Amino acid sequence: MKQIVLRLGQIDMPFYFDDNQKESVEKITKGLNEIISDQNLSLDDFRKIVNSLLSSRKKVNFFDDALLTVKGNALMEEEAYDKGNILLELALSRPTQGIYSVEIVLFLRLAQYQFIIGNEEKGTEYLIRLCEGRVSNYVEAIAAYGLLDIWNQYSKYVEGKVCESVITEAMDTKDPTECGKSIEEIKSVEDKYELLNELSLHINEICGDGEYLNYLNKWEKKFFYIDQLWERVNSDGFESYLTYDGKNFKKAKKVSEELEIVELTNLLEKVEKKFPKSKVPRSTNRIEDIIDEKELEFDEIDDEFYDGYDAIIAEALYKYFETYSEKFR
């Protein structure tokens, strides 16, 4: 038996095939990737060609449904909402009704699309289907798939329509006044690195280690994006940062430019150039695929980062906090 693993957020989904099945699965995966990468296709042609690819399969396969959801989710992360929605709708319309496509992701992303195009009624319908599905602890599941920001944005539409315990399930966040140290206590810390460490802990307490970024104001978010990159790269290198937090890469680079951290901005441009068209995808699944397919290496960039960037970033964040300390809560 051969194993193929699809990944959504922090969840790995293993599928097992014999040699003949594996060849067929690899063929449809390659075919779908080629269709997605063709930027010249109209939406109608995109749908028709994907349908044609799926109909070439001899029988309905749960893997195909999961693949459609993984790729649809990745397109939505890239803000290619129309094409992403097409793949998700196809997963839902198949004879298996998309059930193995991970219904949490399927219904949440379908709901998101409807809200984007202004169809609140249909979006709410999809959210209710998510809430009434087979997974009771689905807020935890949503977190594992990395979609809490989307859930937090739209969950208000199902308040009063589903069990209240579903909506109010405990979230790992704190009000700024409930954190281990108040912002006033942090301001009084004299050592630069100790202050930044305490501020990092404080902000992560507010936003649940980045799962609930909507709980931060715009000044706190800017600190978070640079601090998250600094901590992850220092710990495990750029490959780890991109694999787990790559959806924030573009925002981190923008903040680096705004804070005039020239050296870091230049280094992030080197990271970008590793990717096709010098663009880091927003989807961590897509980032991981490219790193594997292209066998990307970041050792030299990591070494450059380790050689002096602590002081550069610390100075920039300390100066930023000194300037806008009254905006932090």
CSV table of C-alpha atoms in Angstrom, one decimal:
chain,number,residue,atom,x,y,z
A,1,MET,CA,0.0,0.0,0.0
A,2,LYS,CA,1.1,3.6,-0.8
A,3,GLN,CA,0.3,6.6,1.3
A,4,ILE,CA,-0.5,10.1,0.2
A,5,VAL,CA,-1.0,12.8,2.8
A,6,LEU,CA,-3.1,16.0,2.2
A,7,ARG,CA,-2.7,18.8,4.8
A,8,LEU,CA,-5.2,21.4,6.0
A,9,GLY,CA,-3.9,23.7,8.6
A,10,GLN,CA,-2.3,21.5,11.3
A,11,ILE,CA,-4.3,18.5,10.2
A,12,ASP,CA,-2.7,15.7,8.1
A,13,MET,CA,-5.1,13.4,6.2
A,14,PRO,CA,-3.5,10.2,5.1
A,15,PHE,CA,-4.9,8.1,2.2
A,16,TYR,CA,-3.8,4.7,1.2
A,17,PHE,CA,-3.7,3.2,-2.3
A,18,ASP,CA,-2.4,0.2,-4.2
A,19,ASP,CA,0.1,0.9,-7.0
A,20,ASN,CA,-2.6,1.3,-9.7
A,21,GLN,CA,-4.7,3.6,-7.6
A,22,LYS,CA,-1.7,5.7,-6.7
A,23,GLU,CA,-0.9,6.4,-10.3
A,24,SER,CA,-4.4,7.5,-11.0
A,25,VAL,CA,-4.4,9.8,-7.9
A,26,GLU,CA,-1.1,11.4,-8.8
A,27,LYS,CA,-2.5,12.0,-12.3
A,28,ILE,CA,-5.6,13.9,-11.1
A,29,THR,CA,-3.5,15.8,-8.5
A,30,LYS,CA,-1.1,16.9,-11.3
A,31,GLY,CA,-3.9,17.7,-13.6
A,32,LEU,CA,-5.7,19.9,-11.0
A,33,ASN,CA,-2.5,21.7,-10.2
A,34,GLU,CA,-2.0,22.5,-13.9
A,35,ILE,CA,-5.5,23.8,-14.2
A,36,ILE,CA,-5.2,26.1,-11.2
A,37,SER,CA,-1.8,27.5,-12.4
A,38,ASP,CA,-3.3,28.5,-15.8
A,39,GLN,CA,-4.1,32.2,-15.2
A,40,ASN,CA,-5.7,32.6,-18.6
A,41,LEU,CA,-8.7,30.4,-18.0
A,42,SER,CA,-12.1,32.1,-17.7
A,43,LEU,CA,-14.3,31.0,-14.7
A,44,ASP,CA,-16.6,29.0,-17.1
A,45,ASP,CA,-13.6,27.3,-18.7
A,46,PHE,CA,-12.0,26.6,-15.3
A,47,ARG,CA,-15.2,24.9,-14.1
A,48,LYS,CA,-15.6,22.9,-17.3
A,49,ILE,CA,-12.1,21.6,-17.4
A,50,VAL,CA,-12.1,20.7,-13.7
A,51,ASN,CA,-15.4,18.8,-14.3
A,52,SER,CA,-13.9,17.0,-17.3
A,53,LEU,CA,-10.9,16.0,-15.2
A,54,LEU,CA,-13.1,14.6,-12.4
A,55,SER,CA,-15.4,12.8,-14.8
A,56,SER,CA,-12.4,10.9,-16.2
A,57,ARG,CA,-12.2,9.0,-13.0
A,58,LYS,CA,-13.7,5.5,-13.2
A,59,LYS,CA,-15.4,5.9,-9.8
A,60,VAL,CA,-16.1,8.5,-7.1
A,61,ASN,CA,-13.2,8.7,-4.8
A,62,PHE,CA,-13.1,10.3,-1.3
A,63,PHE,CA,-9.6,11.5,-2.1
A,64,ASP,CA,-10.9,13.6,-4.9
A,65,ASP,CA,-13.3,15.4,-2.6
A,66,ALA,CA,-10.6,16.1,0.0
A,67,LEU,CA,-8.3,17.3,-2.8
A,68,LEU,CA,-10.9,19.7,-4.1
A,69,THR,CA,-11.4,21.1,-0.6
A,70,VAL,CA,-7.6,21.5,0.1
A,71,LYS,CA,-7.1,23.3,-3.2
A,72,GLY,CA,-10.2,25.3,-2.9
A,73,ASN,CA,-9.2,26.4,0.6
A,74,ALA,CA,-5.7,27.4,-0.8
A,75,LEU,CA,-7.2,29.5,-3.6
A,76,MET,CA,-9.5,31.3,-1.0
A,77,GLU,CA,-6.4,32.1,1.0
A,78,GLU,CA,-4.8,33.5,-2.1
A,79,GLU,CA,-8.0,35.7,-2.5
A,80,ALA,CA,-8.8,33.8,-5.7
A,81,TYR,CA,-12.3,33.5,-4.3
A,82,ASP,CA,-14.3,32.7,-7.4
A,83,LYS,CA,-12.1,29.8,-8.5
A,84,GLY,CA,-11.8,28.6,-4.9
A,85,ASN,CA,-15.6,28.6,-4.5
A,86,ILE,CA,-15.9,26.6,-7.8
A,87,LEU,CA,-13.8,23.8,-6.4
A,88,LEU,CA,-15.6,23.8,-3.1
A,89,GLU,CA,-19.0,23.7,-4.8
A,90,LEU,CA,-17.8,20.8,-6.9
A,91,ALA,CA,-16.8,18.9,-3.7
A,92,LEU,CA,-20.2,19.5,-2.2
A,93,SER,CA,-22.1,18.5,-5.4
A,94,ARG,CA,-20.4,15.1,-5.8
A,95,PRO,CA,-22.2,11.9,-4.9
A,96,THR,CA,-20.3,11.8,-1.6
A,97,GLN,CA,-21.7,15.3,-0.9
A,98,GLY,CA,-18.3,16.5,0.1
A,99,ILE,CA,-18.5,14.8,3.5
A,100,TYR,CA,-14.9,13.6,3.3
A,101,SER,CA,-13.8,17.0,2.1
A,102,VAL,CA,-13.6,18.0,5.8
A,103,GLU,CA,-17.0,19.6,6.2
A,104,ILE,CA,-15.7,22.2,8.7
A,105,VAL,CA,-13.5,23.8,6.0
A,106,LEU,CA,-16.0,23.2,3.2
A,107,PHE,CA,-19.0,24.9,4.8
A,108,LEU,CA,-17.0,27.8,6.4
A,109,ARG,CA,-15.3,28.7,3.1
A,110,LEU,CA,-18.6,28.4,1.2
A,111,ALA,CA,-20.2,30.7,3.8
A,112,GLN,CA,-17.3,33.1,3.5
A,113,TYR,CA,-17.8,33.4,-0.3
A,114,GLN,CA,-21.5,34.0,0.0
A,115,PHE,CA,-20.9,36.8,2.5
A,116,ILE,CA,-18.2,38.3,0.2
A,117,ILE,CA,-20.7,38.5,-2.7
A,118,GLY,CA,-23.4,39.9,-0.4
A,119,ASN,CA,-25.6,36.9,0.0
A,120,GLU,CA,-26.0,36.8,3.8
A,121,GLU,CA,-28.9,34.4,3.7
A,122,LYS,CA,-27.0,31.7,1.9
A,123,GLY,CA,-23.9,32.4,3.9
A,124,THR,CA,-25.8,31.9,7.1
A,125,GLU,CA,-27.3,28.7,5.8
A,126,TYR,CA,-23.8,27.3,5.3
A,127,LEU,CA,-22.7,28.4,8.8
A,128,ILE,CA,-25.7,26.6,10.3
A,129,ARG,CA,-24.8,23.5,8.4
A,130,LEU,CA,-21.3,23.8,9.9
A,131,CYS,CA,-22.7,24.2,13.4
A,132,GLU,CA,-25.1,21.3,13.1
A,133,GLY,CA,-22.6,18.9,11.6
A,134,ARG,CA,-21.1,15.8,13.1
A,135,VAL,CA,-18.2,17.6,14.9
A,136,SER,CA,-19.3,18.8,18.3
A,137,ASN,CA,-16.1,20.7,19.2
A,138,TYR,CA,-15.9,22.4,15.9
A,139,VAL,CA,-14.5,25.7,17.2
A,140,GLU,CA,-11.4,23.7,18.2
A,141,ALA,CA,-11.4,22.1,14.8
A,142,ILE,CA,-11.7,25.4,13.0
A,143,ALA,CA,-8.6,26.5,15.0
A,144,ALA,CA,-6.7,23.4,13.9
A,145,TYR,CA,-7.5,24.3,10.3
A,146,GLY,CA,-6.2,27.9,10.8
A,147,LEU,CA,-9.6,29.5,10.0
A,148,LEU,CA,-10.5,31.2,13.3
A,149,ASP,CA,-10.2,34.7,11.9
A,150,ILE,CA,-12.9,33.8,9.3
A,151,TRP,CA,-15.1,32.2,12.0
A,152,ASN,CA,-14.8,35.2,14.3
A,153,GLN,CA,-15.8,37.5,11.4
A,154,TYR,CA,-19.0,35.7,10.5
A,155,SER,CA,-20.1,33.7,13.6
A,156,LYS,CA,-22.4,36.6,14.6
A,157,TYR,CA,-24.8,35.5,11.8
A,158,VAL,CA,-25.7,32.3,13.6
A,159,GLU,CA,-26.1,33.8,17.1
A,160,GLY,CA,-29.5,32.7,18.3
A,161,LYS,CA,-29.9,30.3,15.5
A,162,VAL,CA,-27.8,27.4,17.0
A,163,CYS,CA,-27.0,26.2,20.5
A,164,GLU,CA,-25.6,29.1,22.4
A,165,SER,CA,-22.8,27.0,23.9
A,166,VAL,CA,-21.5,26.6,20.3
A,167,ILE,CA,-21.1,30.4,19.9
A,168,THR,CA,-19.7,31.1,23.4
A,169,GLU,CA,-17.2,28.2,23.5
A,170,ALA,CA,-14.2,29.3,25.5
A,171,MET,CA,-11.4,31.0,23.4
A,172,ASP,CA,-7.8,31.2,24.6
A,173,THR,CA,-7.7,35.0,24.7
A,174,LYS,CA,-7.7,37.6,27.4
A,175,ASP,CA,-8.8,41.1,27.9
A,176,PRO,CA,-5.8,43.4,28.1
A,177,THR,CA,-6.7,44.1,31.8
A,178,GLU,CA,-6.5,40.3,32.5
A,179,CYS,CA,-3.0,39.7,31.2
A,180,GLY,CA,-0.1,38.6,33.4
A,181,LYS,CA,1.3,42.2,33.3
A,182,SER,CA,-0.5,45.4,32.5
A,183,ILE,CA,0.8,47.6,29.7
A,184,GLU,CA,1.8,50.2,32.3
A,185,GLU,CA,4.0,47.6,34.2
A,186,ILE,CA,5.6,46.7,30.9
A,187,LYS,CA,6.4,50.3,30.1
A,188,SER,CA,8.3,50.6,33.3
A,189,VAL,CA,10.7,47.7,32.4
A,190,GLU,CA,14.2,49.3,31.8
A,191,ASP,CA,16.0,46.5,29.9
A,192,LYS,CA,15.1,46.7,26.2
A,193,TYR,CA,15.0,42.9,25.6
A,194,GLU,CA,13.1,42.2,28.7
A,195,LEU,CA,10.5,44.8,27.8
A,196,LEU,CA,10.1,43.4,24.3
A,197,ASN,CA,9.7,39.9,25.7
A,198,GLU,CA,7.1,41.0,28.2
A,199,LEU,CA,5.3,42.9,25.4
A,200,SER,CA,5.3,39.9,23.2
A,201,LEU,CA,3.8,37.7,25.9
A,202,HIS,CA,1.2,40.4,26.6
A,203,ILE,CA,0.1,40.7,23.0
A,204,ASN,CA,0.0,36.9,22.5
A,205,GLU,CA,-2.2,36.6,25.5
A,206,ILE,CA,-4.7,39.1,24.0
A,207,CYS,CA,-4.8,37.3,20.6
A,208,GLY,CA,-4.5,33.7,21.6
A,209,ASP,CA,-1.0,33.3,20.1
A,210,GLY,CA,-2.1,34.8,16.8
A,211,GLU,CA,-5.4,32.8,16.4
A,212,TYR,CA,-7.6,35.8,17.1
A,213,LEU,CA,-5.8,38.7,15.5
A,214,ASN,CA,-9.0,40.7,15.3
A,215,TYR,CA,-8.6,41.2,19.0
A,216,LEU,CA,-5.6,43.4,18.4
A,217,ASN,CA,-5.6,47.0,17.3
A,218,LYS,CA,-3.6,48.1,14.3
A,219,TRP,CA,-0.5,49.2,16.3
A,220,GLU,CA,-0.5,45.9,18.2
A,221,LYS,CA,-0.9,43.9,15.0
A,222,LYS,CA,2.2,45.6,13.5
A,223,PHE,CA,4.2,44.6,16.5
A,224,PHE,CA,2.9,41.1,16.4
A,225,TYR,CA,3.8,40.4,12.7
A,226,ILE,CA,7.4,41.4,13.2
A,227,ASP,CA,7.7,39.7,16.6
A,228,GLN,CA,6.1,36.5,15.3
A,229,LEU,CA,8.6,36.3,12.4
A,230,TRP,CA,11.5,37.2,14.7
A,231,GLU,CA,10.7,34.5,17.2
A,232,ARG,CA,9.9,31.7,14.7
A,233,VAL,CA,13.0,32.3,12.5
A,234,ASN,CA,15.2,32.5,15.5
A,235,SER,CA,13.8,29.2,16.8
A,236,ASP,CA,13.6,27.1,13.6
A,237,GLY,CA,14.5,29.1,10.5
A,238,PHE,CA,12.6,30.6,7.6
A,239,GLU,CA,11.3,27.3,6.4
A,240,SER,CA,9.5,26.8,9.7
A,241,TYR,CA,8.2,30.3,9.7
A,242,LEU,CA,6.9,30.0,6.1
A,243,THR,CA,5.3,26.6,6.7
A,244,TYR,CA,3.4,27.6,9.9
A,245,ASP,CA,3.0,31.4,9.7
A,246,GLY,CA,3.6,32.1,6.0
A,247,LYS,CA,0.1,33.6,5.6
A,248,ASN,CA,1.5,36.6,7.5
A,249,PHE,CA,4.6,37.0,5.4
A,250,LYS,CA,3.3,39.7,3.2
A,251,LYS,CA,2.0,41.7,6.2
A,252,ALA,CA,5.3,41.3,8.0
A,253,LYS,CA,7.2,42.6,5.0
A,254,LYS,CA,4.9,45.6,4.7
A,255,VAL,CA,5.4,46.4,8.4
A,256,SER,CA,9.1,46.0,8.0
A,257,GLU,CA,9.0,48.6,5.2
A,258,GLU,CA,6.8,51.0,7.2
A,259,LEU,CA,9.2,50.7,10.2
A,260,GLU,CA,12.1,51.3,7.9
A,261,ILE,CA,13.9,48.1,9.0
A,262,VAL,CA,15.9,48.2,5.7
A,263,GLU,CA,18.1,45.1,6.4
A,264,LEU,CA,15.1,42.9,7.3
A,265,THR,CA,13.1,44.1,4.3
A,266,ASN,CA,16.0,43.3,2.0
A,267,LEU,CA,16.3,39.8,3.6
A,268,LEU,CA,12.6,39.2,3.1
A,269,GLU,CA,13.0,40.1,-0.6
A,270,LYS,CA,15.6,37.3,-0.8
A,271,VAL,CA,13.1,34.9,0.6
A,272,GLU,CA,10.5,36.1,-1.9
A,273,LYS,CA,12.9,35.5,-4.8
A,274,LYS,CA,13.0,31.8,-3.9
A,275,PHE,CA,9.4,31.5,-5.0
A,276,PRO,CA,7.9,31.5,-8.5
A,277,LYS,CA,7.3,35.1,-9.7
A,278,SER,CA,9.1,36.3,-6.5
A,279,LYS,CA,5.8,35.9,-4.6
A,280,VAL,CA,5.2,34.0,-1.4
A,281,PRO,CA,1.7,32.5,-1.4
A,282,ARG,CA,-0.7,33.3,1.4
A,283,SER,CA,-1.6,29.6,1.7
A,284,THR,CA,0.7,27.7,4.0
A,285,ASN,CA,-0.3,24.5,2.2
A,286,ARG,CA,0.8,26.0,-1.1
A,287,ILE,CA,4.0,27.3,0.5
A,288,GLU,CA,4.8,23.8,1.7
A,289,ASP,CA,4.0,22.3,-1.7
A,290,ILE,CA,6.4,24.7,-3.4
A,291,ILE,CA,9.2,24.2,-0.9
A,292,ASP,CA,8.9,20.4,-1.5
A,293,GLU,CA,8.5,20.6,-5.3
A,294,LYS,CA,11.3,23.1,-5.8
A,295,GLU,CA,13.4,21.7,-3.0
A,296,LEU,CA,13.9,25.2,-1.7
A,297,GLU,CA,16.7,25.8,0.8
A,298,PHE,CA,16.9,28.7,3.2
A,299,ASP,CA,20.2,27.9,5.1
A,300,GLU,CA,22.1,30.9,3.8
A,301,ILE,CA,19.3,33.3,4.5
A,302,ASP,CA,18.9,31.8,8.0
A,303,ASP,CA,22.6,32.2,8.6
A,304,GLU,CA,22.4,35.9,7.6
A,305,PHE,CA,19.5,36.4,9.9
A,306,TYR,CA,21.3,34.8,12.8
A,307,ASP,CA,24.3,37.0,12.2
A,308,GLY,CA,23.1,40.3,13.8
A,309,TYR,CA,19.4,40.6,13.1
A,310,ASP,CA,18.5,40.3,16.8
A,311,ALA,CA,19.9,43.7,17.5
A,312,ILE,CA,18.4,45.3,14.3
A,313,ILE,CA,14.9,44.0,15.0
A,314,ALA,CA,15.0,44.7,18.8
A,315,GLU,CA,16.0,48.3,18.1
A,316,ALA,CA,13.3,48.8,15.6
A,317,LEU,CA,10.5,47.3,17.7
A,318,TYR,CA,11.7,49.2,20.8
A,319,LYS,CA,11.7,52.5,18.9
A,320,TYR,CA,8.2,51.7,17.5
A,321,PHE,CA,6.9,50.9,21.0
A,322,GLU,CA,8.4,54.1,22.4
A,323,THR,CA,6.7,56.1,19.7
A,324,TYR,CA,3.3,54.5,19.9
A,325,SER,CA,3.2,53.2,23.5
A,326,GLU,CA,0.0,55.1,24.2
A,327,LYS,CA,-1.8,53.0,21.5
A,328,PHE,CA,-0.9,49.7,23.2
A,329,ARG,CA,-3.5,48.4,25.8
